[in-house]
Short mmCIF file of N, CA and C in Angstrom, two decimals:
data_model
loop_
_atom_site.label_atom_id
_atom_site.label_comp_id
_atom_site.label_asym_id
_atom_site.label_seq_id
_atom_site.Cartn_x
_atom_site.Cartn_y
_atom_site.Cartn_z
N UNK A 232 -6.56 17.24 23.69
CA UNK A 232 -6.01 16.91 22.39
C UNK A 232 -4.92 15.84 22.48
N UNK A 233 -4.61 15.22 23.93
CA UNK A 233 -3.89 14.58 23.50
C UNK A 233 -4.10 12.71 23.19
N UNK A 234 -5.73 12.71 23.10
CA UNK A 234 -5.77 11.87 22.22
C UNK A 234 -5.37 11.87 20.54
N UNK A 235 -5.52 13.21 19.92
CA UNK A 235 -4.97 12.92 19.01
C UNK A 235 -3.55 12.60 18.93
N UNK A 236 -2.50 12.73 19.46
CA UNK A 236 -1.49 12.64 19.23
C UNK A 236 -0.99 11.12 19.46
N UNK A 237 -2.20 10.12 20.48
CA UNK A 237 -2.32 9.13 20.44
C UNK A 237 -2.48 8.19 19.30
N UNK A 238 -3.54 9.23 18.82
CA UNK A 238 -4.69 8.54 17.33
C UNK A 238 -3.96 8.59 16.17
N UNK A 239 -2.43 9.48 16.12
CA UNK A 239 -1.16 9.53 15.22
C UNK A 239 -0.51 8.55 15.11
N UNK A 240 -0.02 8.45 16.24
CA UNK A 240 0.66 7.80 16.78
C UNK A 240 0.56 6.20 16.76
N UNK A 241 -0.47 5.67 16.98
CA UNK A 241 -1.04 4.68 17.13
C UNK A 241 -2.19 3.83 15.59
N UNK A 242 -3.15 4.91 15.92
CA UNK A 242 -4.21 4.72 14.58
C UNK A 242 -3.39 5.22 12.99
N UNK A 243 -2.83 5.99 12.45
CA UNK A 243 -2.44 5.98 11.38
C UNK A 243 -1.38 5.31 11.08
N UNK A 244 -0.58 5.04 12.19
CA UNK A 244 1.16 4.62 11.74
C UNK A 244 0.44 3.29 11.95
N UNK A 245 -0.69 2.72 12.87
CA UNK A 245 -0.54 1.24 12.86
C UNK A 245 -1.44 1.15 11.32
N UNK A 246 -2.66 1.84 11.14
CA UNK A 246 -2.79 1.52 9.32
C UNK A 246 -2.40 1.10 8.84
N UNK A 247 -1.24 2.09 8.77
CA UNK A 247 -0.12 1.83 7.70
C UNK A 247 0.56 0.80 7.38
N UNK A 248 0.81 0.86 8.53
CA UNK A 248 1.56 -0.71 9.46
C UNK A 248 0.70 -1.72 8.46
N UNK A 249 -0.15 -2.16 9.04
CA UNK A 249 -1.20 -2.92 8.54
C UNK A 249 -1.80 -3.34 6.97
N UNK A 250 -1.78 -2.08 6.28
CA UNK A 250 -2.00 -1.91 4.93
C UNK A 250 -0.94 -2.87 4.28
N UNK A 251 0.42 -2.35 4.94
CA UNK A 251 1.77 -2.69 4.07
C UNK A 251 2.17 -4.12 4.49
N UNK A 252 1.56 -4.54 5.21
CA UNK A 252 1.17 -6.33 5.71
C UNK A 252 0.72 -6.91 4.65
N UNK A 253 -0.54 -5.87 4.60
CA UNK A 253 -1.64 -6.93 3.76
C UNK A 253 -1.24 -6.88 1.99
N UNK A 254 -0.32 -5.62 1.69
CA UNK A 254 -0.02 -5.40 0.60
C UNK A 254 1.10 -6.57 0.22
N UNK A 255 1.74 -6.46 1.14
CA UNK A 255 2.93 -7.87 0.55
C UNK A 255 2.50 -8.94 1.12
N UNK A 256 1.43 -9.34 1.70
CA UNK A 256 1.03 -10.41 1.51
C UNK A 256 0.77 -11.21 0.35
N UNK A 257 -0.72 -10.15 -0.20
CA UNK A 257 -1.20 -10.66 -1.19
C UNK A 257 -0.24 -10.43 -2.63
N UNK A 258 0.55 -9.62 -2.62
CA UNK A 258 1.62 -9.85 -3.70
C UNK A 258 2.65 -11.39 -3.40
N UNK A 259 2.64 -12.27 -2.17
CA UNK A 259 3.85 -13.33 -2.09
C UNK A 259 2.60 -14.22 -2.47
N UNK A 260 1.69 -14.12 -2.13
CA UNK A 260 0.06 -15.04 -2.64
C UNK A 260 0.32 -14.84 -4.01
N UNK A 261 0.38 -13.56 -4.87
CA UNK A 261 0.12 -13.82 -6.26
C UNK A 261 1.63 -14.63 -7.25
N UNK A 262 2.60 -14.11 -6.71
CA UNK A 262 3.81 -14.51 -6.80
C UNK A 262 3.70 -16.18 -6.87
N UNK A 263 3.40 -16.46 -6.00
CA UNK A 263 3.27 -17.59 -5.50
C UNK A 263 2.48 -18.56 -6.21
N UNK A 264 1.42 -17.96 -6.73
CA UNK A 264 0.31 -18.72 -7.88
C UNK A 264 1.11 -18.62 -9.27
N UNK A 265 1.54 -16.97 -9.53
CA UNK A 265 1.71 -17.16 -11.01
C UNK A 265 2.94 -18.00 -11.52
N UNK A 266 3.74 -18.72 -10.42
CA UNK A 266 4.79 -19.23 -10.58
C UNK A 266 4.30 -21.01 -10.96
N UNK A 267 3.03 -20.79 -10.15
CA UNK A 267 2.26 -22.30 -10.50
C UNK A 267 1.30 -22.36 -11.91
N UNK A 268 1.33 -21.77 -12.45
CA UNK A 268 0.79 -21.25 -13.79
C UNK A 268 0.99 -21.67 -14.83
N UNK A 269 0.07 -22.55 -15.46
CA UNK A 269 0.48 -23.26 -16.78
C UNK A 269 -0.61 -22.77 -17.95
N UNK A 270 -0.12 -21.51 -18.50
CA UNK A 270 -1.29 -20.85 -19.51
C UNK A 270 -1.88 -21.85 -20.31
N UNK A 271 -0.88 -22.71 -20.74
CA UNK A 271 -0.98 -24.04 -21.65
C UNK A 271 -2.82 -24.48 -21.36
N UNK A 272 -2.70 -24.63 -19.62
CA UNK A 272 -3.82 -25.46 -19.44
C UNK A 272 -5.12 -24.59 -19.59
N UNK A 273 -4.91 -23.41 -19.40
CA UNK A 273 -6.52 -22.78 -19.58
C UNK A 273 -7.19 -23.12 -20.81
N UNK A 274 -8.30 -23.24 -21.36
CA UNK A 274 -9.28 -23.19 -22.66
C UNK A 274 -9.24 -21.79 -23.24
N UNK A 275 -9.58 -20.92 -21.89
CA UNK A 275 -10.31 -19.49 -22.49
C UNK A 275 -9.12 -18.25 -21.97
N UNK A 276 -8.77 -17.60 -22.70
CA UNK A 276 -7.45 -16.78 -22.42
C UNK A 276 -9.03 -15.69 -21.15
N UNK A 277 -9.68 -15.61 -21.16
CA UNK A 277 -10.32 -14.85 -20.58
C UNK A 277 -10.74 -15.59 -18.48
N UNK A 278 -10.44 -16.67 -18.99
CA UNK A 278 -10.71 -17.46 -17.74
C UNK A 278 -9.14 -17.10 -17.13
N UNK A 279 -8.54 -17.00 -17.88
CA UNK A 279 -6.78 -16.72 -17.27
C UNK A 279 -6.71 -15.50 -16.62
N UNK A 280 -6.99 -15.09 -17.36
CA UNK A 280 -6.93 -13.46 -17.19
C UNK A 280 -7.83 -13.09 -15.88
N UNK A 281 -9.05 -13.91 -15.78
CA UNK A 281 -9.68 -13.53 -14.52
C UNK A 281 -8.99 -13.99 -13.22
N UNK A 282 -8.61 -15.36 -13.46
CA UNK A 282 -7.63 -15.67 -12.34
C UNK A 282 -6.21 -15.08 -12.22
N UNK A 283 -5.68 -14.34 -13.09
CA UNK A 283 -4.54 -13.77 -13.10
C UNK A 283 -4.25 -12.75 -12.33
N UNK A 284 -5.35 -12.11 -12.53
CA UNK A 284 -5.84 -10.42 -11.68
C UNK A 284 -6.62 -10.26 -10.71
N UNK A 285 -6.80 -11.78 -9.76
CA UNK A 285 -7.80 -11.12 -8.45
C UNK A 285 -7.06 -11.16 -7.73
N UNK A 286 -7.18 -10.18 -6.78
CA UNK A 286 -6.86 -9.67 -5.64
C UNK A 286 -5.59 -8.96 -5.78
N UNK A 287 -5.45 -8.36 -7.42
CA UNK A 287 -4.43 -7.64 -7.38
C UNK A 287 -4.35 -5.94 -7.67
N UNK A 288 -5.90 -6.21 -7.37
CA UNK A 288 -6.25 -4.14 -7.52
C UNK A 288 -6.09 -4.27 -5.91
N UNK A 289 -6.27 -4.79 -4.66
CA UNK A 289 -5.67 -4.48 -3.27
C UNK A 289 -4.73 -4.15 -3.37
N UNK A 290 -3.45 -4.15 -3.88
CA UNK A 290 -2.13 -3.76 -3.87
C UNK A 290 -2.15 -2.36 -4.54
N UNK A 291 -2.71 -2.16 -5.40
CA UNK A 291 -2.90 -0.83 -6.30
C UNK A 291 -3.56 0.45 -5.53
N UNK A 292 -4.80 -0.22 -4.71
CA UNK A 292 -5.38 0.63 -3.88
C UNK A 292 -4.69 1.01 -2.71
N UNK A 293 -4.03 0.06 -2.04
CA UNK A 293 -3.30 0.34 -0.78
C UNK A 293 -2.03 1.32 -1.44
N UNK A 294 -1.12 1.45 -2.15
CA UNK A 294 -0.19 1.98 -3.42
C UNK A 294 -0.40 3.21 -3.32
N UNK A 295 -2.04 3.24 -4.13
CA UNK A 295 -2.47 4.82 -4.35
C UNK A 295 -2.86 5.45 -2.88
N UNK A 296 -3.11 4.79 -2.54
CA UNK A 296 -3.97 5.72 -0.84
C UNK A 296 -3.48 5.37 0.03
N UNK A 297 -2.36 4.80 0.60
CA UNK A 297 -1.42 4.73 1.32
C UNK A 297 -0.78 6.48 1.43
N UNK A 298 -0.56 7.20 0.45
CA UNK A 298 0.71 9.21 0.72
C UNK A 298 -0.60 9.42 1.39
N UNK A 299 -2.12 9.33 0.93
CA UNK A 299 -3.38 10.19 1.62
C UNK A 299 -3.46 9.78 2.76
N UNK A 300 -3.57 8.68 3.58
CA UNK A 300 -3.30 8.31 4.86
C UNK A 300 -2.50 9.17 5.54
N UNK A 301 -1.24 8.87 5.21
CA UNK A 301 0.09 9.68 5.60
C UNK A 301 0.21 11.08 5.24
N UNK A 302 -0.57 11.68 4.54
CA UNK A 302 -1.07 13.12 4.76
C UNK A 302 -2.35 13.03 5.69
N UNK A 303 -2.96 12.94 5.49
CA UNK A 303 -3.92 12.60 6.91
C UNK A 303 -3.02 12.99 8.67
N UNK A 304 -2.52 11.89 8.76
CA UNK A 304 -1.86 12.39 9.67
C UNK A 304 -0.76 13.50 10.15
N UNK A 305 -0.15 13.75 9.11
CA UNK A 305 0.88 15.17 8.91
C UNK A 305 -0.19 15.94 9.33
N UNK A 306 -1.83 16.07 8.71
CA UNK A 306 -2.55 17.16 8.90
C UNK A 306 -2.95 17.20 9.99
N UNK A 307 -3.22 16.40 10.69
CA UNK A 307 -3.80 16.16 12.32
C UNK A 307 -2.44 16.30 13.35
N UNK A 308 -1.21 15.85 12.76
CA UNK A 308 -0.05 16.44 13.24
C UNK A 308 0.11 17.90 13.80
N UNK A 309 0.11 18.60 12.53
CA UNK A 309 0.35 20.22 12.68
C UNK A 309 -1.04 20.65 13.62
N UNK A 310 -2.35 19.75 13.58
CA UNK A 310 -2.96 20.92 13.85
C UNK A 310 -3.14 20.83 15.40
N UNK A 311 -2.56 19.77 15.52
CA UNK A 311 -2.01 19.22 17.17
C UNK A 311 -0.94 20.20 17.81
N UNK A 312 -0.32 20.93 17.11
CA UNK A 312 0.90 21.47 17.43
C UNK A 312 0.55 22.97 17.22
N UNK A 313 -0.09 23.10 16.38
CA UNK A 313 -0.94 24.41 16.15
C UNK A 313 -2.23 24.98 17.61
N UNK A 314 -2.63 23.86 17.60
CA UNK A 314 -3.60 24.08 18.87
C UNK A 314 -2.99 23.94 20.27
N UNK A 315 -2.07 23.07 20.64
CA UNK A 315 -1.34 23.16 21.77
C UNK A 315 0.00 24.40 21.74
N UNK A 316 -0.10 25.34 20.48
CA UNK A 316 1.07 26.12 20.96
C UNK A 316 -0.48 28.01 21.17
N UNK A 317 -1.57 27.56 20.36
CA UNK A 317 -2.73 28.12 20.95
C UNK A 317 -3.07 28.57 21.87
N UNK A 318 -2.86 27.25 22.77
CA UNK A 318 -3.25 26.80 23.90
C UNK A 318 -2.91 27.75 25.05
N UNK A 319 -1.25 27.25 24.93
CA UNK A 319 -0.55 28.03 26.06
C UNK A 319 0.04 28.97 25.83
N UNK A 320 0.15 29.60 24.39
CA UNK A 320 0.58 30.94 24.30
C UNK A 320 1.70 30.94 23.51
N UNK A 321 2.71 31.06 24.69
CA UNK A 321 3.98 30.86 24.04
C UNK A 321 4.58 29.43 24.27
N UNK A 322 5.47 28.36 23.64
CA UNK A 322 5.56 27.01 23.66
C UNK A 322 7.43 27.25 23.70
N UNK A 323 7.67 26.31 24.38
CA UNK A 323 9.16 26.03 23.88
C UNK A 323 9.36 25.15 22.27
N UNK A 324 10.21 26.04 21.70
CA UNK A 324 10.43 24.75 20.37
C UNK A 324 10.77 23.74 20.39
N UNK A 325 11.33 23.50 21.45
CA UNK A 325 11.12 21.85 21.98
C UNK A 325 10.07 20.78 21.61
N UNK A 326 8.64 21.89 21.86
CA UNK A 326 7.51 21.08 22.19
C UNK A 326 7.01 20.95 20.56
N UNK A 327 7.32 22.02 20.20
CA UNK A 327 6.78 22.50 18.61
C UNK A 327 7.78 21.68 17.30
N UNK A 328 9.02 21.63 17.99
CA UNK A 328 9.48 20.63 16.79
C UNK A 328 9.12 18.96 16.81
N UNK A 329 8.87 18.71 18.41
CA UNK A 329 8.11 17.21 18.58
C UNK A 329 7.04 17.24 18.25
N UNK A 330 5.87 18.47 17.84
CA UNK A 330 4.66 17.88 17.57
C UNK A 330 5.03 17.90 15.28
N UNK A 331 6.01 18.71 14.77
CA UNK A 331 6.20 18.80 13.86
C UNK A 331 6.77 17.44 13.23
N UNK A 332 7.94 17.05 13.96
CA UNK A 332 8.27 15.51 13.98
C UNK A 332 7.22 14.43 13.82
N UNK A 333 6.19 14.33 14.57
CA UNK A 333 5.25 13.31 14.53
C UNK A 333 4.65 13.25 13.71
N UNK A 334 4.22 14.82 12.68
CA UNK A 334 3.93 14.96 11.84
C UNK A 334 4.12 14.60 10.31
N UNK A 335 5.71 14.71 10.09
CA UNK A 335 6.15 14.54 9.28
C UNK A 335 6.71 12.65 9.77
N UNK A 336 6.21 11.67 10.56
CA UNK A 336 6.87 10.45 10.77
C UNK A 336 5.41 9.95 9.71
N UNK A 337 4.34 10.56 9.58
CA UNK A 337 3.10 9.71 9.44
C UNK A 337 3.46 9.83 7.90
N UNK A 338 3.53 11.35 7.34
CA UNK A 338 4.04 10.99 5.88
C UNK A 338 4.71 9.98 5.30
N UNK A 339 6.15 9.60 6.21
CA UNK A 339 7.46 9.17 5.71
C UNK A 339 6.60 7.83 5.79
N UNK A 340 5.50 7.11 7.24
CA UNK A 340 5.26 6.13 6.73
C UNK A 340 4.12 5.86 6.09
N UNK A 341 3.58 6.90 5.23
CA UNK A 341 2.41 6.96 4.03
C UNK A 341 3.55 6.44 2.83
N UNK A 342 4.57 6.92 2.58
CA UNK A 342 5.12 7.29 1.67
C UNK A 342 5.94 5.40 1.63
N UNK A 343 6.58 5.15 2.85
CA UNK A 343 7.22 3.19 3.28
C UNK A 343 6.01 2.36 2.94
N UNK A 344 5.15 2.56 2.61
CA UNK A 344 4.00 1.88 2.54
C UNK A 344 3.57 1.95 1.48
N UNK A 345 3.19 3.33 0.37
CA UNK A 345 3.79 3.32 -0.92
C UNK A 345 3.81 2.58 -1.70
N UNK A 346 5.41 3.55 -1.87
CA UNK A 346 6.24 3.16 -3.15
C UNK A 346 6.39 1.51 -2.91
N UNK A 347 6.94 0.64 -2.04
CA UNK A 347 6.95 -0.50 -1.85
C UNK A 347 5.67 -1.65 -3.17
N UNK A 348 4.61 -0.84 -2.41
CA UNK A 348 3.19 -1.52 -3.04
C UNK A 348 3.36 -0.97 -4.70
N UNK A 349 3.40 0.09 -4.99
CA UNK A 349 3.71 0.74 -6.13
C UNK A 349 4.26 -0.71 -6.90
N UNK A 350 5.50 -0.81 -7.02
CA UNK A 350 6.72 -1.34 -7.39
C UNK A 350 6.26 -3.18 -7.13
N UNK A 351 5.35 -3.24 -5.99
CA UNK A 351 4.71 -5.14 -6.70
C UNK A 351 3.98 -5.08 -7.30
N UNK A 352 3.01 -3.90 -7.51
CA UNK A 352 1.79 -3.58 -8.24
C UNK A 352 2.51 -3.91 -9.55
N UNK A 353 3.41 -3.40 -9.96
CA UNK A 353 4.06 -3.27 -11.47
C UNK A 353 4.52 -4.34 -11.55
N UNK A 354 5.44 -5.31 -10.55
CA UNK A 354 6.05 -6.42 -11.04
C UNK A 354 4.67 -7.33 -11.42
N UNK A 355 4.24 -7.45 -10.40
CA UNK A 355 2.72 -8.67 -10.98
C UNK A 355 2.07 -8.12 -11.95
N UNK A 356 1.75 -6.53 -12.54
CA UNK A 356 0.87 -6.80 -13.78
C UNK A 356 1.76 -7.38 -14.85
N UNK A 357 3.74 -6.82 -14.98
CA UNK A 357 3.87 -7.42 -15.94
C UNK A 357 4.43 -9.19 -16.00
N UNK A 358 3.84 -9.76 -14.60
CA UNK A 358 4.09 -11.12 -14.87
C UNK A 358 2.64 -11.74 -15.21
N UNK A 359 1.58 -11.09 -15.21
CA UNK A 359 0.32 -11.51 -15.89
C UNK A 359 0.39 -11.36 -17.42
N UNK A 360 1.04 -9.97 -17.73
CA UNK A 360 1.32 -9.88 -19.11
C UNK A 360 2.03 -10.87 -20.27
N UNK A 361 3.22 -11.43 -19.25
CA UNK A 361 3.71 -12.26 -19.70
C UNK A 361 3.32 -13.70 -19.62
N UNK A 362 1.85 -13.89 -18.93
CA UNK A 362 1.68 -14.96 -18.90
C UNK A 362 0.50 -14.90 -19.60
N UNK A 363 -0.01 -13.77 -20.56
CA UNK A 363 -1.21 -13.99 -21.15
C UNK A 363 -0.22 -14.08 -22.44
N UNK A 364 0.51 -13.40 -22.74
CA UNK A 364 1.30 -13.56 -24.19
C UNK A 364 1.71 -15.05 -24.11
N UNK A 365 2.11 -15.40 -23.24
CA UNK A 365 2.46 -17.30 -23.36
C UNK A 365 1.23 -18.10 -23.52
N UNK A 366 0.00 -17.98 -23.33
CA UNK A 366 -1.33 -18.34 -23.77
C UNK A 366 -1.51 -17.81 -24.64
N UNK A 367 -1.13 -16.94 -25.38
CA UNK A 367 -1.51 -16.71 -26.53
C UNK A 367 -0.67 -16.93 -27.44
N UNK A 368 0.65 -17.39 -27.40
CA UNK A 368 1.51 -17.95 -28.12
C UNK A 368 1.08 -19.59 -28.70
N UNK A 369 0.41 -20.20 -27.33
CA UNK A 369 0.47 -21.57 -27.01
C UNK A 369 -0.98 -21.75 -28.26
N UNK A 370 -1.97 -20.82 -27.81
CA UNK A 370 -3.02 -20.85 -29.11
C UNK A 370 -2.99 -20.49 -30.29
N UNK A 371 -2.36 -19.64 -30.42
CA UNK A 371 -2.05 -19.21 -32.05
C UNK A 371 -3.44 -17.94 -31.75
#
């Protein structure tokens, strides 16, 4: 079992890792466009709107399923700590609060990975919002 504690260790926290890369990436990408944004110039408020919003359900998805990851691993945590105190019977709590620890590190970084995404998710829909109401100001 003590690949899993590897596969914690390594495979979920680097996910995470990873997810929360790609999540503020593509939020400094959208940032980055809607600041170049001249509603003025579109024809079709619907052509705006399509370019306004791609690639910004990735941030939403990573957001929402980023805590399930990080429960994921809490669960493979305990049952790491559950089966190695199984194992040998009786365990020092030593061993049992380090496999509980590792457990609860994968949440905390389900949870850094998150709310983060959460919170650009919201700033960019309402800077699309505000940039479809300025196209629609500009048309009547």
């Amino acid at each position: 079992m003590e690949w899993l504690k590897f596969g914690i260790d390594f495979g979920i926290i680097g996910l995470l890792v990873f997810l929360s890369v790609v999540s503020v990436s593509v939020a400094i990408e959208r940032w980055l466009t809607y600041r170049r944004i001249r509603p003025a110039d579109f024809g079709s408020k619907k052509e705006l709107e399509l370019m306004l919003t791609s690639r910004v359900h990735v941030i939403a998805t990573i957001g929402s399923s980023a805590p399930y990851v990080g429960l994921l691993g809490t669960v493979l945590g305990i049952m790491l700590t559950f089966y190695t105190l199984g194992n040998q019977g009786f365990m020092d709590t030593g061993k049992i609060m380090v496999g509980l620890a590792l457990a609860l590190k994968a949440t905390a970084a389900g949870l850094l990975v998150a709310i983060p995404s959460v919170v650009l998710y919201n700033f960019l829909l309402r800077k699309v919002k505000r940039l479809l109401l300025e196209w629609d100001i500009h048309h009547g």
